C-alpha positions as CSV (number, residue, x, y, z in Angstrom):
1,V,0.0,0.0,0.0
2,F,2.8,2.5,0.9
3,V,6.5,2.6,1.5
4,F,8.2,4.9,4.1
5,L,11.8,6.1,4.8
6,L,12.7,8.0,7.9
7,Y,16.2,9.5,8.0
8,L,17.8,9.5,11.5
9,N,20.9,11.4,10.7
10,S,22.2,13.9,8.1
11,S,25.2,13.3,5.9
12,D,28.4,15.0,6.7
13,N,29.4,18.0,4.6
14,N,32.2,16.3,2.6
15,C,30.0,13.6,1.1
16,Q,28.0,13.3,-2.0
17,G,25.1,11.0,-3.1
18,G,22.9,8.9,-1.0
19,D,19.9,10.8,-2.3
20,L,16.6,9.0,-2.8
21,L,15.7,9.1,-6.5
22,I,12.1,8.9,-7.7
23,H,11.9,7.7,-11.3
24,K,9.2,8.1,-13.9
25,L,8.9,6.0,-17.1
26,I,9.8,7.8,-20.3
27,E,7.1,6.0,-22.2
28,P,4.0,5.3,-20.1
29,D,3.1,1.6,-19.9
30,K,-0.1,0.1,-18.5
31,D,1.9,-2.9,-17.2
32,P,5.5,-1.8,-16.7
33,K,8.3,-4.2,-15.7
34,P,8.9,-4.2,-11.9
35,Q,12.5,-3.1,-12.4
36,P,12.8,-1.1,-15.6
37,L,16.2,-0.3,-17.1
38,E,17.8,3.0,-16.3
39,N,17.4,4.3,-19.9
40,E,13.7,3.6,-19.7
41,C,13.2,6.2,-16.9
42,T,13.9,9.8,-16.0
43,I,14.5,11.1,-12.5
44,S,11.4,13.1,-11.4
45,E,12.5,13.8,-7.7
46,V,15.7,14.0,-5.8
47,I,15.3,13.8,-2.0
48,S,18.4,14.5,0.1
49,P,18.8,12.7,3.5
50,R,18.2,15.0,6.5
51,A,17.7,14.0,10.1
52,G,14.0,13.7,10.9
53,R,12.9,13.7,7.2
54,L,10.1,11.3,6.6
55,V,9.3,10.2,3.0
56,V,6.1,8.3,2.3
57,F,4.9,7.2,-1.2
58,E,2.4,4.9,-2.6
59,N,3.6,1.4,-3.5
60,N,2.2,0.6,-6.9
61,R,3.3,-0.6,-10.4
62,Y,4.7,2.9,-11.1
63,S,6.6,3.6,-7.9
64,F,10.2,3.3,-9.1
65,H,13.0,4.5,-6.8
66,S,16.7,4.0,-6.1
67,V,19.5,5.6,-4.1
68,S,22.4,7.6,-5.7
69,K,25.9,6.3,-5.2
70,M,27.4,7.4,-1.9
71,I,30.9,9.0,-2.1
72,N,33.2,10.2,0.7
73,H,30.8,9.2,3.5
74,S,32.8,8.9,6.8
75,D,29.8,8.2,9.1
76,E,27.3,5.4,9.2
77,R,23.9,6.0,7.8
78,F,20.9,5.4,10.1
79,F,17.4,5.2,8.8
80,C,14.1,3.3,9.1
81,Y,12.7,1.8,5.9
82,G,9.5,-0.2,5.6
83,S,6.2,-0.7,4.1
84,F,2.6,-1.4,4.8
85,T,1.5,-4.2,2.5
86,L,-1.4,-6.5,1.7
87,P,-0.9,-10.2,1.0
88,Y,0.1,-11.1,-2.6
89,G,-2.9,-11.0,-4.9
90,K,-4.9,-8.7,-2.6
91,A,-3.3,-5.4,-3.7
92,S,-5.3,-4.0,-6.6
93,N,-2.3,-2.0,-7.8
94,F,-0.4,-5.2,-8.7
95,S,-3.1,-7.9,-9.2
96,E,-3.5,-7.3,-12.9
97,S,0.2,-7.2,-13.8
98,K,1.7,-10.1,-15.8
99,Y,5.0,-9.6,-14.0
100,K,5.7,-11.2,-10.6
101,L,8.4,-9.9,-8.3
102,P,8.6,-11.8,-5.0
103,T,9.0,-9.7,-1.9
104,D,11.2,-10.8,0.9
105,I,9.5,-9.7,4.1
106,K,11.9,-9.3,7.0
107,M,12.1,-7.4,10.3
108,Y,15.3,-6.2,11.7
109,L,15.5,-4.9,15.3
């Protein structure tokens, strides 16, 4: 149903990357592949990590995201990432897709 990311610390000043990238398909498709190729998308949003920043977005067939490569990071990165989901086949956003991408459900404490 939705995905969330809560940043717990900001990056130091000497680092680059580590931004959350939200992608959009260049050519709209009613049934896109779960993981389209990089050249099939454009970046529509760049969200920098900042302590206390909460990012929430709908989890559907068009919710493509990645993280930019981290360079010169001297500190560890702390964040909470998770989702609220429905059992496979119950989510109307995915049920009509011909593609199947299994989800590994894990909890780390």
